[in-house]
Amino acid sequence: MAIELPNPQQGVEHSARCGEVVLGVDSHRDVHVAAVVSTVGEVLAVGRFPTTASGYRDLVEWALCRGVVRRAGVESSGNYGAALSRYLLSVGIAAVEAPGPGRSARRRRSKSDEGDAVAAARSVLSGRAQWPVKSGSGPVEIARMYLMAKDSAVSAKRQAVNQLKALLVTADPALRDELRSLSRRGLVLACLQLREGGEGVDPVVRATRFTVRVLAERIEQLGVQARVLEQRLANLIGTHYPRLMDSVGVGPHSAAVLLTVLGDNSERMRGEASFAALCGASPVEYSSGSRCHRRLNRGGNRQANAALHRIVLTRLRWDPRTQAYYERRVAEGKTRREIIRCLKRYVAREVYRLVQGQRQGPACS
């Protein structure tokens, strides 16, 4: 059930029903605040709706009572507003990501959920909100979930290994000497075989052996989970994007990261230049005086930028075309950082074309 807030401009509501209106949503975990504005920016209505299936239906019906809704701006469309964005797309409303006002704007004026919803709608009218939301309804969304679970498993495994090694630093000298010279894999296997001992064993030593074994079991379980998720990623991407997996240096993890940035509806981007900018691989002018120079882009999605970096380093080691390109650019006086930036840009272009199914151009030209 919508909780509609009082609005002094409700007198224009009837006339707006015959024309187009714009929807703006400030999304939260338990409730979404929505605002409907006319094409000239007048606020027609503001309401609150629960984040449930019935709440989404009520929100759309409530907005349609004010006029024809073709566009909607949603804040946090990749987080709290993801489910609502998918619902809006399913009913034929073009949802775009509404940018927040920013810190400077928040300092100049007060902050409220209703004001944010109105600002989201007006950002659609002004053109500030122009990036379509991710549809989240295909294999890329599945890959994103697998990738999230795999990354958390790898991170937790690393933490457990560090805890195991730190525990052995203060352990009984006999136990420490027994395990000191083992590799990490050998250390885990040896710890899995440890037993607490009988009642005659020192209580601290018994507790150490038990804790070490528990950590080793956790490391094994997390390793199995990470491998299963990696295999699922490889199968998923290999089925839906086989050409991407066949590209030199592109593994399941890097491919999943780059696909997550693109989304299932990759056509939402204006072109490969937009994808490169989103990955932080677009050139940034850094010239002064008589020197013409471009530097690395420090913005964009840093995980995607790291994935491009891994692909470039792999190609520099194994791909003859990339090695030839590197040598040619070195002869022209380029530094290694500049060459890697150029290679990232080429890889971003290649990945975009492969995902879009376009004709693949040369990797380094």
PDB file of C-alpha atoms in Angstrom, residues 42-337:
ATOM      1  CA  GLU A  42       6.528  20.062 -11.741  1.00  0.00           C
ATOM      2  CA  VAL A  43       6.124  17.612  -8.875  1.00  0.00           C
ATOM      3  CA  LEU A  44       2.805  15.815  -9.303  1.00  0.00           C
ATOM      4  CA  ALA A  45       2.965  13.249  -6.511  1.00  0.00           C
ATOM      5  CA  VAL A  46       5.326  11.597  -4.036  1.00  0.00           C
ATOM      6  CA  GLY A  47       4.738   8.227  -2.390  1.00  0.00           C
ATOM      7  CA  ARG A  48       6.339   5.402  -0.424  1.00  0.00           C
ATOM      8  CA  PHE A  49       6.108   1.753  -1.422  1.00  0.00           C
ATOM      9  CA  PRO A  50       7.388  -1.434   0.239  1.00  0.00           C
ATOM     10  CA  THR A  51      10.091  -3.441  -1.517  1.00  0.00           C
ATOM     11  CA  THR A  52       7.822  -6.371  -2.315  1.00  0.00           C
ATOM     12  CA  ALA A  53       6.303  -7.758  -5.505  1.00  0.00           C
ATOM     13  CA  SER A  54       2.949  -6.168  -4.689  1.00  0.00           C
ATOM     14  CA  GLY A  55       4.732  -2.939  -3.753  1.00  0.00           C
ATOM     15  CA  TYR A  56       6.354  -2.770  -7.189  1.00  0.00           C
ATOM     16  CA  ARG A  57       2.981  -3.311  -8.892  1.00  0.00           C
ATOM     17  CA  ASP A  58       1.386  -0.624  -6.739  1.00  0.00           C
ATOM     18  CA  LEU A  59       4.203   1.796  -7.543  1.00  0.00           C
ATOM     19  CA  VAL A  60       3.795   1.404 -11.294  1.00  0.00           C
ATOM     20  CA  GLU A  61      -0.009   1.604 -11.154  1.00  0.00           C
ATOM     21  CA  TRP A  62       0.239   4.679  -8.932  1.00  0.00           C
ATOM     22  CA  ALA A  63       2.600   6.357 -11.395  1.00  0.00           C
ATOM     23  CA  LEU A  64       0.446   5.460 -14.413  1.00  0.00           C
ATOM     24  CA  CYS A  65      -2.524   7.182 -12.784  1.00  0.00           C
ATOM     25  CA  ARG A  66      -0.602  10.464 -13.182  1.00  0.00           C
ATOM     26  CA  GLY A  67       0.158  10.094 -16.884  1.00  0.00           C
ATOM     27  CA  VAL A  68       2.077   8.065 -19.441  1.00  0.00           C
ATOM     28  CA  VAL A  69       5.319   6.753 -17.925  1.00  0.00           C
ATOM     29  CA  ARG A  70       8.007   5.874 -20.458  1.00  0.00           C
ATOM     30  CA  ARG A  71      11.145   6.777 -18.472  1.00  0.00           C
ATOM     31  CA  ALA A  72      12.231   6.299 -14.889  1.00  0.00           C
ATOM     32  CA  GLY A  73      15.339   7.269 -12.963  1.00  0.00           C
ATOM     33  CA  VAL A  74      16.365   4.844 -10.193  1.00  0.00           C
ATOM     34  CA  GLU A  75      19.061   5.548  -7.632  1.00  0.00           C
ATOM     35  CA  SER A  76      21.269   2.559  -6.687  1.00  0.00           C
ATOM     36  CA  SER A  77      19.882   0.486  -9.556  1.00  0.00           C
ATOM     37  CA  GLY A  78      22.620  -2.078  -9.023  1.00  0.00           C
ATOM     38  CA  ASN A  79      21.890  -2.534  -5.318  1.00  0.00           C
ATOM     39  CA  TYR A  80      18.668  -1.701  -3.473  1.00  0.00           C
ATOM     40  CA  GLY A  81      16.941  -0.719  -6.708  1.00  0.00           C
ATOM     41  CA  ALA A  82      17.986  -3.761  -8.767  1.00  0.00           C
ATOM     42  CA  ALA A  83      14.744  -5.723  -8.368  1.00  0.00           C
ATOM     43  CA  LEU A  84      12.599  -2.662  -9.060  1.00  0.00           C
ATOM     44  CA  SER A  85      14.680  -1.829 -12.139  1.00  0.00           C
ATOM     45  CA  ARG A  86      14.113  -5.319 -13.526  1.00  0.00           C
ATOM     46  CA  TYR A  87      10.383  -4.969 -12.897  1.00  0.00           C
ATOM     47  CA  LEU A  88      10.244  -1.590 -14.646  1.00  0.00           C
ATOM     48  CA  LEU A  89      12.002  -3.031 -17.676  1.00  0.00           C
ATOM     49  CA  SER A  90       9.598  -5.977 -17.742  1.00  0.00           C
ATOM     50  CA  VAL A  91       6.593  -3.646 -17.991  1.00  0.00           C
ATOM     51  CA  GLY A  92       8.131  -1.551 -20.760  1.00  0.00           C
ATOM     52  CA  ILE A  93       9.457   1.419 -18.775  1.00  0.00           C
ATOM     53  CA  ALA A  94      12.987   2.499 -19.731  1.00  0.00           C
ATOM     54  CA  ALA A  95      14.874   2.638 -16.427  1.00  0.00           C
ATOM     55  CA  VAL A  96      18.140   4.570 -16.169  1.00  0.00           C
ATOM     56  CA  GLU A  97      20.619   4.977 -13.341  1.00  0.00           C
ATOM     57  CA  ALA A  98      19.962   8.283 -11.573  1.00  0.00           C
ATOM     58  CA  PRO A  99      23.206   9.836 -10.278  1.00  0.00           C
ATOM     59  CA  GLY A 100      23.239  11.187  -6.745  1.00  0.00           C
ATOM     60  CA  PRO A 101      23.532  14.917  -6.140  1.00  0.00           C
ATOM     61  CA  GLY A 102      27.141  14.651  -4.928  1.00  0.00           C
ATOM     62  CA  ARG A 103      28.772  15.968  -1.782  1.00  0.00           C
ATOM     63  CA  SER A 104      28.932  19.602  -2.841  1.00  0.00           C
ATOM     64  CA  ALA A 105      25.202  19.686  -3.641  1.00  0.00           C
ATOM     65  CA  ARG A 106      24.350  17.985  -0.327  1.00  0.00           C
ATOM     66  CA  ARG A 107      26.305  20.636   1.553  1.00  0.00           C
ATOM     67  CA  ARG A 108      24.317  23.387  -0.107  1.00  0.00           C
ATOM     68  CA  ARG A 109      20.860  21.986   0.626  1.00  0.00           C
ATOM     69  CA  SER A 110      19.055  19.677   3.009  1.00  0.00           C
ATOM     70  CA  LYS A 111      18.675  15.978   2.339  1.00  0.00           C
ATOM     71  CA  SER A 112      15.460  13.928   2.321  1.00  0.00           C
ATOM     72  CA  ASP A 113      14.232  10.788   0.599  1.00  0.00           C
ATOM     73  CA  GLU A 114      11.437  12.713  -1.088  1.00  0.00           C
ATOM     74  CA  GLY A 115      13.894  15.301  -2.402  1.00  0.00           C
ATOM     75  CA  ASP A 116      16.177  12.567  -3.715  1.00  0.00           C
ATOM     76  CA  ALA A 117      13.279  10.925  -5.558  1.00  0.00           C
ATOM     77  CA  VAL A 118      12.328  14.234  -7.178  1.00  0.00           C
ATOM     78  CA  ALA A 119      15.979  14.857  -8.077  1.00  0.00           C
ATOM     79  CA  ALA A 120      16.155  11.395  -9.688  1.00  0.00           C
ATOM     80  CA  ALA A 121      13.167  12.199 -11.906  1.00  0.00           C
ATOM     81  CA  ARG A 122      14.511  15.623 -12.838  1.00  0.00           C
ATOM     82  CA  SER A 123      17.906  14.141 -13.686  1.00  0.00           C
ATOM     83  CA  VAL A 124      16.129  12.106 -16.377  1.00  0.00           C
ATOM     84  CA  LEU A 125      14.555  15.260 -17.764  1.00  0.00           C
ATOM     85  CA  SER A 126      17.850  17.164 -17.770  1.00  0.00           C
ATOM     86  CA  GLY A 127      19.789  14.329 -19.371  1.00  0.00           C
ATOM     87  CA  ARG A 128      22.146  13.779 -16.437  1.00  0.00           C
ATOM     88  CA  ALA A 129      20.660  10.300 -16.024  1.00  0.00           C
ATOM     89  CA  GLN A 130      21.321   8.581 -19.339  1.00  0.00           C
ATOM     90  CA  TRP A 131      22.841   5.176 -18.562  1.00  0.00           C
ATOM     91  CA  PRO A 132      20.275   2.367 -18.900  1.00  0.00           C
ATOM     92  CA  VAL A 133      20.229  -0.004 -15.932  1.00  0.00           C
ATOM     93  CA  LYS A 134      21.490  -3.573 -16.189  1.00  0.00           C
ATOM     94  CA  SER A 135      18.682  -5.976 -16.945  1.00  0.00           C
ATOM     95  CA  GLY A 136      20.072  -8.688 -14.630  1.00  0.00           C
ATOM     96  CA  SER A 137      18.089 -11.389 -16.434  1.00  0.00           C
ATOM     97  CA  GLY A 138      20.658 -13.524 -18.212  1.00  0.00           C
ATOM     98  CA  PRO A 139      23.946 -15.417 -17.948  1.00  0.00           C
ATOM     99  CA  VAL A 140      25.926 -12.351 -16.907  1.00  0.00           C
ATOM    100  CA  GLU A 141      23.845 -12.017 -13.746  1.00  0.00           C
ATOM    101  CA  ILE A 142      24.516 -15.690 -12.993  1.00  0.00           C
ATOM    102  CA  ALA A 143      28.228 -15.112 -13.571  1.00  0.00           C
ATOM    103  CA  ARG A 144      28.146 -12.114 -11.226  1.00  0.00           C
ATOM    104  CA  MET A 145      26.716 -14.250  -8.413  1.00  0.00           C
ATOM    105  CA  TYR A 146      29.237 -17.055  -9.001  1.00  0.00           C
ATOM    106  CA  LEU A 147      32.053 -14.517  -9.079  1.00  0.00           C
ATOM    107  CA  MET A 148      30.935 -12.883  -5.829  1.00  0.00           C
ATOM    108  CA  ALA A 149      30.806 -16.243  -4.037  1.00  0.00           C
ATOM    109  CA  LYS A 150      34.160 -17.341  -5.474  1.00  0.00           C
ATOM    110  CA  ASP A 151      35.914 -14.097  -4.485  1.00  0.00           C
ATOM    111  CA  SER A 152      34.590 -14.361  -0.924  1.00  0.00           C
ATOM    112  CA  ALA A 153      35.712 -18.009  -0.711  1.00  0.00           C
ATOM    113  CA  VAL A 154      39.217 -17.120  -1.938  1.00  0.00           C
ATOM    114  CA  SER A 155      39.408 -14.186   0.491  1.00  0.00           C
ATOM    115  CA  ALA A 156      38.236 -16.299   3.434  1.00  0.00           C
ATOM    116  CA  LYS A 157      40.694 -19.056   2.507  1.00  0.00           C
ATOM    117  CA  ARG A 158      43.567 -16.581   2.451  1.00  0.00           C
ATOM    118  CA  GLN A 159      42.511 -15.268   5.843  1.00  0.00           C
ATOM    119  CA  ALA A 160      42.339 -18.808   7.272  1.00  0.00           C
ATOM    120  CA  VAL A 161      45.838 -19.607   5.951  1.00  0.00           C
ATOM    121  CA  ASN A 162      47.228 -16.461   7.572  1.00  0.00           C
ATOM    122  CA  GLN A 163      45.523 -17.353  10.858  1.00  0.00           C
ATOM    123  CA  LEU A 164      46.949 -20.871  10.708  1.00  0.00           C
ATOM    124  CA  LYS A 165      50.482 -19.592  10.176  1.00  0.00           C
ATOM    125  CA  ALA A 166      50.103 -16.965  12.900  1.00  0.00           C
ATOM    126  CA  LEU A 167      48.861 -19.600  15.342  1.00  0.00           C
ATOM    127  CA  LEU A 168      51.894 -21.781  14.689  1.00  0.00           C
ATOM    128  CA  VAL A 169      54.244 -18.908  15.520  1.00  0.00           C
ATOM    129  CA  THR A 170      53.222 -19.104  19.194  1.00  0.00           C
ATOM    130  CA  ALA A 171      52.579 -22.859  19.241  1.00  0.00           C
ATOM    131  CA  ASP A 172      54.505 -25.484  21.193  1.00  0.00           C
ATOM    132  CA  PRO A 173      58.103 -25.732  19.871  1.00  0.00           C
ATOM    133  CA  ALA A 174      57.752 -29.431  19.113  1.00  0.00           C
ATOM    134  CA  LEU A 175      54.647 -28.843  16.978  1.00  0.00           C
ATOM    135  CA  ARG A 176      56.207 -25.805  15.335  1.00  0.00           C
ATOM    136  CA  ASP A 177      59.399 -27.688  14.427  1.00  0.00           C
ATOM    137  CA  GLU A 178      57.331 -30.530  13.008  1.00  0.00           C
ATOM    138  CA  LEU A 179      55.462 -28.239  10.622  1.00  0.00           C
ATOM    139  CA  ARG A 180      58.060 -25.538   9.968  1.00  0.00           C
ATOM    140  CA  SER A 181      59.628 -26.847   6.747  1.00  0.00           C
ATOM    141  CA  LEU A 182      56.391 -27.850   4.973  1.00  0.00           C
ATOM    142  CA  SER A 183      54.922 -26.092   1.974  1.00  0.00           C
ATOM    143  CA  ARG A 184      51.510 -24.491   2.346  1.00  0.00           C
ATOM    144  CA  ARG A 185      49.743 -27.486   0.828  1.00  0.00           C
ATOM    145  CA  GLY A 186      51.811 -29.890   2.912  1.00  0.00           C
ATOM    146  CA  LEU A 187      51.103 -27.803   6.011  1.00  0.00           C
ATOM    147  CA  VAL A 188      47.342 -28.041   5.467  1.00  0.00           C
ATOM    148  CA  LEU A 189      47.482 -31.799   4.881  1.00  0.00           C
ATOM    149  CA  ALA A 190      49.633 -32.326   7.971  1.00  0.00           C
ATOM    150  CA  CYS A 191      47.300 -30.225  10.117  1.00  0.00           C
ATOM    151  CA  LEU A 192      44.336 -32.302   8.938  1.00  0.00           C
ATOM    152  CA  GLN A 193      45.978 -35.363  10.481  1.00  0.00           C
ATOM    153  CA  LEU A 194      46.659 -33.806  13.883  1.00  0.00           C
ATOM    154  CA  ARG A 195      44.959 -35.282  16.944  1.00  0.00           C
ATOM    155  CA  GLU A 196      44.425 -33.567  20.275  1.00  0.00           C
ATOM    156  CA  GLY A 197      46.054 -36.309  22.356  1.00  0.00           C
ATOM    157  CA  GLY A 198      45.083 -37.855  25.645  1.00  0.00           C
ATOM    158  CA  GLU A 199      44.398 -36.363  29.055  1.00  0.00           C
ATOM    159  CA  GLY A 200      48.110 -36.315  29.857  1.00  0.00           C
ATOM    160  CA  VAL A 201      48.814 -33.731  27.126  1.00  0.00           C
ATOM    161  CA  ASP A 202      49.081 -30.078  28.135  1.00  0.00           C
ATOM    162  CA  PRO A 203      45.650 -28.354  27.704  1.00  0.00           C
ATOM    163  CA  VAL A 204      47.150 -25.505  25.671  1.00  0.00           C
ATOM    164  CA  VAL A 205      48.821 -27.949  23.286  1.00  0.00           C
ATOM    165  CA  ARG A 206      45.544 -29.867  22.904  1.00  0.00           C
ATOM    166  CA  ALA A 207      43.658 -26.662  22.154  1.00  0.00           C
ATOM    167  CA  THR A 208      46.329 -25.612  19.642  1.00  0.00           C
ATOM    168  CA  ARG A 209      46.129 -28.923  17.797  1.00  0.00           C
ATOM    169  CA  PHE A 210      42.329 -28.769  17.696  1.00  0.00           C
ATOM    170  CA  THR A 211      42.278 -25.169  16.431  1.00  0.00           C
ATOM    171  CA  VAL A 212      44.920 -25.869  13.802  1.00  0.00           C
ATOM    172  CA  ARG A 213      42.929 -28.840  12.507  1.00  0.00           C
ATOM    173  CA  VAL A 214      39.723 -26.782  12.362  1.00  0.00           C
ATOM    174  CA  LEU A 215      41.483 -24.075  10.343  1.00  0.00           C
ATOM    175  CA  ALA A 216      42.937 -26.694   7.981  1.00  0.00           C
ATOM    176  CA  GLU A 217      39.466 -28.189   7.442  1.00  0.00           C
ATOM    177  CA  ARG A 218      38.112 -24.706   6.719  1.00  0.00           C
ATOM    178  CA  ILE A 219      40.886 -24.098   4.171  1.00  0.00           C
ATOM    179  CA  GLU A 220      40.055 -27.370   2.418  1.00  0.00           C
ATOM    180  CA  GLN A 221      36.319 -26.605   2.304  1.00  0.00           C
ATOM    181  CA  LEU A 222      36.853 -23.102   0.963  1.00  0.00           C
ATOM    182  CA  GLY A 223      39.271 -24.416  -1.652  1.00  0.00           C
ATOM    183  CA  VAL A 224      36.688 -26.933  -2.867  1.00  0.00           C
ATOM    184  CA  GLN A 225      34.025 -24.205  -3.057  1.00  0.00           C
ATOM    185  CA  ALA A 226      36.329 -21.902  -5.019  1.00  0.00           C
ATOM    186  CA  ARG A 227      37.177 -24.664  -7.526  1.00  0.00           C
ATOM    187  CA  VAL A 228      33.514 -25.608  -8.003  1.00  0.00           C
ATOM    188  CA  LEU A 229      32.548 -21.988  -8.619  1.00  0.00           C
ATOM    189  CA  GLU A 230      35.483 -21.511 -10.998  1.00  0.00           C
ATOM    190  CA  GLN A 231      34.337 -24.532 -13.004  1.00  0.00           C
ATOM    191  CA  ARG A 232      30.761 -23.249 -13.101  1.00  0.00           C
ATOM    192  CA  LEU A 233      32.046 -19.886 -14.348  1.00  0.00           C
ATOM    193  CA  ALA A 234      34.098 -21.582 -17.057  1.00  0.00           C
ATOM    194  CA  ASN A 235      31.145 -23.704 -18.209  1.00  0.00           C
ATOM    195  CA  LEU A 236      28.736 -20.750 -18.175  1.00  0.00           C
ATOM    196  CA  ILE A 237      30.972 -18.349 -20.087  1.00  0.00           C
ATOM    197  CA  GLY A 238      32.165 -21.072 -22.437  1.00  0.00           C
ATOM    198  CA  THR A 239      28.541 -21.838 -23.342  1.00  0.00           C
ATOM    199  CA  HIS A 240      27.336 -18.268 -23.876  1.00  0.00           C
ATOM    200  CA  TYR A 241      30.554 -16.449 -24.873  1.00  0.00           C
ATOM    201  CA  PRO A 242      32.865 -19.084 -26.401  1.00  0.00           C
ATOM    202  CA  ARG A 243      34.811 -16.574 -28.529  1.00  0.00           C
ATOM    203  CA  LEU A 244      35.642 -14.551 -25.447  1.00  0.00           C
ATOM    204  CA  MET A 245      37.061 -17.596 -23.675  1.00  0.00           C
ATOM    205  CA  ASP A 246      39.121 -18.462 -26.770  1.00  0.00           C
ATOM    206  CA  SER A 247      40.828 -15.070 -26.720  1.00  0.00           C
ATOM    207  CA  VAL A 248      44.465 -15.112 -25.570  1.00  0.00           C
ATOM    208  CA  GLY A 249      44.901 -14.358 -21.869  1.00  0.00           C
ATOM    209  CA  VAL A 250      41.176 -14.286 -21.017  1.00  0.00           C
ATOM    210  CA  GLY A 251      40.347 -16.750 -18.255  1.00  0.00           C
ATOM    211  CA  PRO A 252      37.002 -17.416 -16.571  1.00  0.00           C
ATOM    212  CA  HIS A 253      37.632 -14.962 -13.735  1.00  0.00           C
ATOM    213  CA  SER A 254      38.715 -12.039 -15.925  1.00  0.00           C
ATOM    214  CA  ALA A 255      35.918 -12.755 -18.399  1.00  0.00           C
ATOM    215  CA  ALA A 256      33.328 -12.775 -15.601  1.00  0.00           C
ATOM    216  CA  VAL A 257      34.600  -9.440 -14.254  1.00  0.00           C
ATOM    217  CA  LEU A 258      34.422  -7.760 -17.663  1.00  0.00           C
ATOM    218  CA  LEU A 259      31.010  -9.251 -18.464  1.00  0.00           C
ATOM    219  CA  THR A 260      29.666  -8.032 -15.121  1.00  0.00           C
ATOM    220  CA  VAL A 261      30.631  -4.492 -16.104  1.00  0.00           C
ATOM    221  CA  LEU A 262      28.877  -4.868 -19.462  1.00  0.00           C
ATOM    222  CA  GLY A 263      25.733  -6.504 -18.086  1.00  0.00           C
ATOM    223  CA  ASP A 264      23.281  -8.755 -19.888  1.00  0.00           C
ATOM    224  CA  ASN A 265      22.029  -5.827 -21.970  1.00  0.00           C
ATOM    225  CA  SER A 266      25.422  -4.688 -23.248  1.00  0.00           C
ATOM    226  CA  GLU A 267      23.702  -2.692 -25.973  1.00  0.00           C
ATOM    227  CA  ARG A 268      22.942  -0.107 -23.294  1.00  0.00           C
ATOM    228  CA  MET A 269      26.435   1.294 -23.895  1.00  0.00           C
ATOM    229  CA  ARG A 270      26.984   3.779 -26.690  1.00  0.00           C
ATOM    230  CA  GLY A 271      30.020   1.909 -27.977  1.00  0.00           C
ATOM    231  CA  GLU A 272      33.355   0.364 -27.164  1.00  0.00           C
ATOM    232  CA  ALA A 273      34.722   3.755 -26.091  1.00  0.00           C
ATOM    233  CA  SER A 274      32.111   3.898 -23.322  1.00  0.00           C
ATOM    234  CA  PHE A 275      33.103   0.409 -22.178  1.00  0.00           C
ATOM    235  CA  ALA A 276      36.779   1.379 -22.141  1.00  0.00           C
ATOM    236  CA  ALA A 277      35.999   4.460 -20.058  1.00  0.00           C
ATOM    237  CA  LEU A 278      33.928   2.371 -17.655  1.00  0.00           C
ATOM    238  CA  CYS A 279      36.933   0.032 -17.248  1.00  0.00           C
ATOM    239  CA  GLY A 280      39.331   2.929 -16.651  1.00  0.00           C
ATOM    240  CA  ALA A 281      41.179   2.134 -19.884  1.00  0.00           C
ATOM    241  CA  SER A 282      40.437   5.285 -21.870  1.00  0.00           C
ATOM    242  CA  PRO A 283      43.291   7.733 -22.502  1.00  0.00           C
ATOM    243  CA  VAL A 284      43.329  10.895 -20.397  1.00  0.00           C
ATOM    244  CA  GLU A 285      44.914  14.004 -21.890  1.00  0.00           C
ATOM    245  CA  TYR A 286      47.865  15.161 -19.786  1.00  0.00           C
ATOM    246  CA  SER A 287      49.619  17.710 -21.993  1.00  0.00           C
ATOM    247  CA  SER A 288      51.372  20.923 -21.097  1.00  0.00           C
ATOM    248  CA  GLY A 289      53.229  23.399 -23.257  1.00  0.00           C
ATOM    249  CA  SER A 290      54.951  21.701 -26.164  1.00  0.00           C
ATOM    250  CA  ARG A 291      54.588  18.228 -24.637  1.00  0.00           C
ATOM    251  CA  CYS A 292      51.658  16.103 -25.816  1.00  0.00           C
ATOM    252  CA  HIS A 293      51.043  13.280 -23.373  1.00  0.00           C
ATOM    253  CA  ARG A 294      48.305  10.907 -22.240  1.00  0.00           C
ATOM    254  CA  ARG A 295      48.261   9.122 -18.905  1.00  0.00           C
ATOM    255  CA  LEU A 296      46.534   6.135 -17.352  1.00  0.00           C
ATOM    256  CA  ASN A 297      42.903   6.604 -16.384  1.00  0.00           C
ATOM    257  CA  ARG A 298      42.583   6.234 -12.598  1.00  0.00           C
ATOM    258  CA  GLY A 299      38.796   6.167 -12.676  1.00  0.00           C
ATOM    259  CA  GLY A 300      36.290   3.557 -13.735  1.00  0.00           C
ATOM    260  CA  ASN A 301      35.742   0.082 -12.366  1.00  0.00           C
ATOM    261  CA  ARG A 302      39.037  -0.954 -10.785  1.00  0.00           C
ATOM    262  CA  GLN A 303      38.250  -4.693 -10.824  1.00  0.00           C
ATOM    263  CA  ALA A 304      37.675  -4.486 -14.580  1.00  0.00           C
ATOM    264  CA  ASN A 305      40.866  -2.473 -14.979  1.00  0.00           C
ATOM    265  CA  ALA A 306      42.763  -5.145 -13.036  1.00  0.00           C
ATOM    266  CA  ALA A 307      41.283  -7.825 -15.303  1.00  0.00           C
ATOM    267  CA  LEU A 308      42.505  -5.937 -18.382  1.00  0.00           C
ATOM    268  CA  HIS A 309      45.918  -5.596 -16.743  1.00  0.00           C
ATOM    269  CA  ARG A 310      46.142  -9.363 -16.160  1.00  0.00           C
ATOM    270  CA  ILE A 311      45.190 -10.049 -19.771  1.00  0.00           C
ATOM    271  CA  VAL A 312      47.823  -7.616 -21.048  1.00  0.00           C
ATOM    272  CA  LEU A 313      50.584  -9.104 -18.870  1.00  0.00           C
ATOM    273  CA  THR A 314      49.675 -12.602 -20.067  1.00  0.00           C
ATOM    274  CA  ARG A 315      49.797 -11.510 -23.694  1.00  0.00           C
ATOM    275  CA  LEU A 316      53.118  -9.745 -23.204  1.00  0.00           C
ATOM    276  CA  ARG A 317      54.527 -13.083 -22.104  1.00  0.00           C
ATOM    277  CA  TRP A 318      52.871 -15.499 -24.526  1.00  0.00           C
ATOM    278  CA  ASP A 319      51.304 -13.660 -27.503  1.00  0.00           C
ATOM    279  CA  PRO A 320      53.701 -12.965 -30.430  1.00  0.00           C
ATOM    280  CA  ARG A 321      51.514 -10.172 -31.820  1.00  0.00           C
ATOM    281  CA  THR A 322      51.507  -8.316 -28.511  1.00  0.00           C
ATOM    282  CA  GLN A 323      55.248  -8.814 -28.119  1.00  0.00           C
ATOM    283  CA  ALA A 324      55.849  -7.393 -31.603  1.00  0.00           C
ATOM    284  CA  TYR A 325      53.613  -4.428 -30.810  1.00  0.00           C
ATOM    285  CA  TYR A 326      55.521  -3.827 -27.560  1.00  0.00           C
ATOM    286  CA  GLU A 327      58.884  -3.804 -29.316  1.00  0.00           C
ATOM    287  CA  ARG A 328      57.615  -1.428 -31.988  1.00  0.00           C
ATOM    288  CA  ARG A 329      56.268   1.045 -29.420  1.00  0.00           C
ATOM    289  CA  VAL A 330      59.475   0.878 -27.402  1.00  0.00           C
ATOM    290  CA  ALA A 331      61.402   1.809 -30.545  1.00  0.00           C
ATOM    291  CA  GLU A 332      59.112   4.836 -30.882  1.00  0.00           C
ATOM    292  CA  GLY A 333      60.135   6.022 -27.424  1.00  0.00           C
ATOM    293  CA  LYS A 334      57.088   4.964 -25.429  1.00  0.00           C
ATOM    294  CA  THR A 335      57.477   3.910 -21.789  1.00  0.00           C
ATOM    295  CA  ARG A 336      56.228   0.576 -20.458  1.00  0.00           C
ATOM    296  CA  ARG A 337      53.353   2.282 -18.608  1.00  0.00           C
TER     297      ARG A 337
END
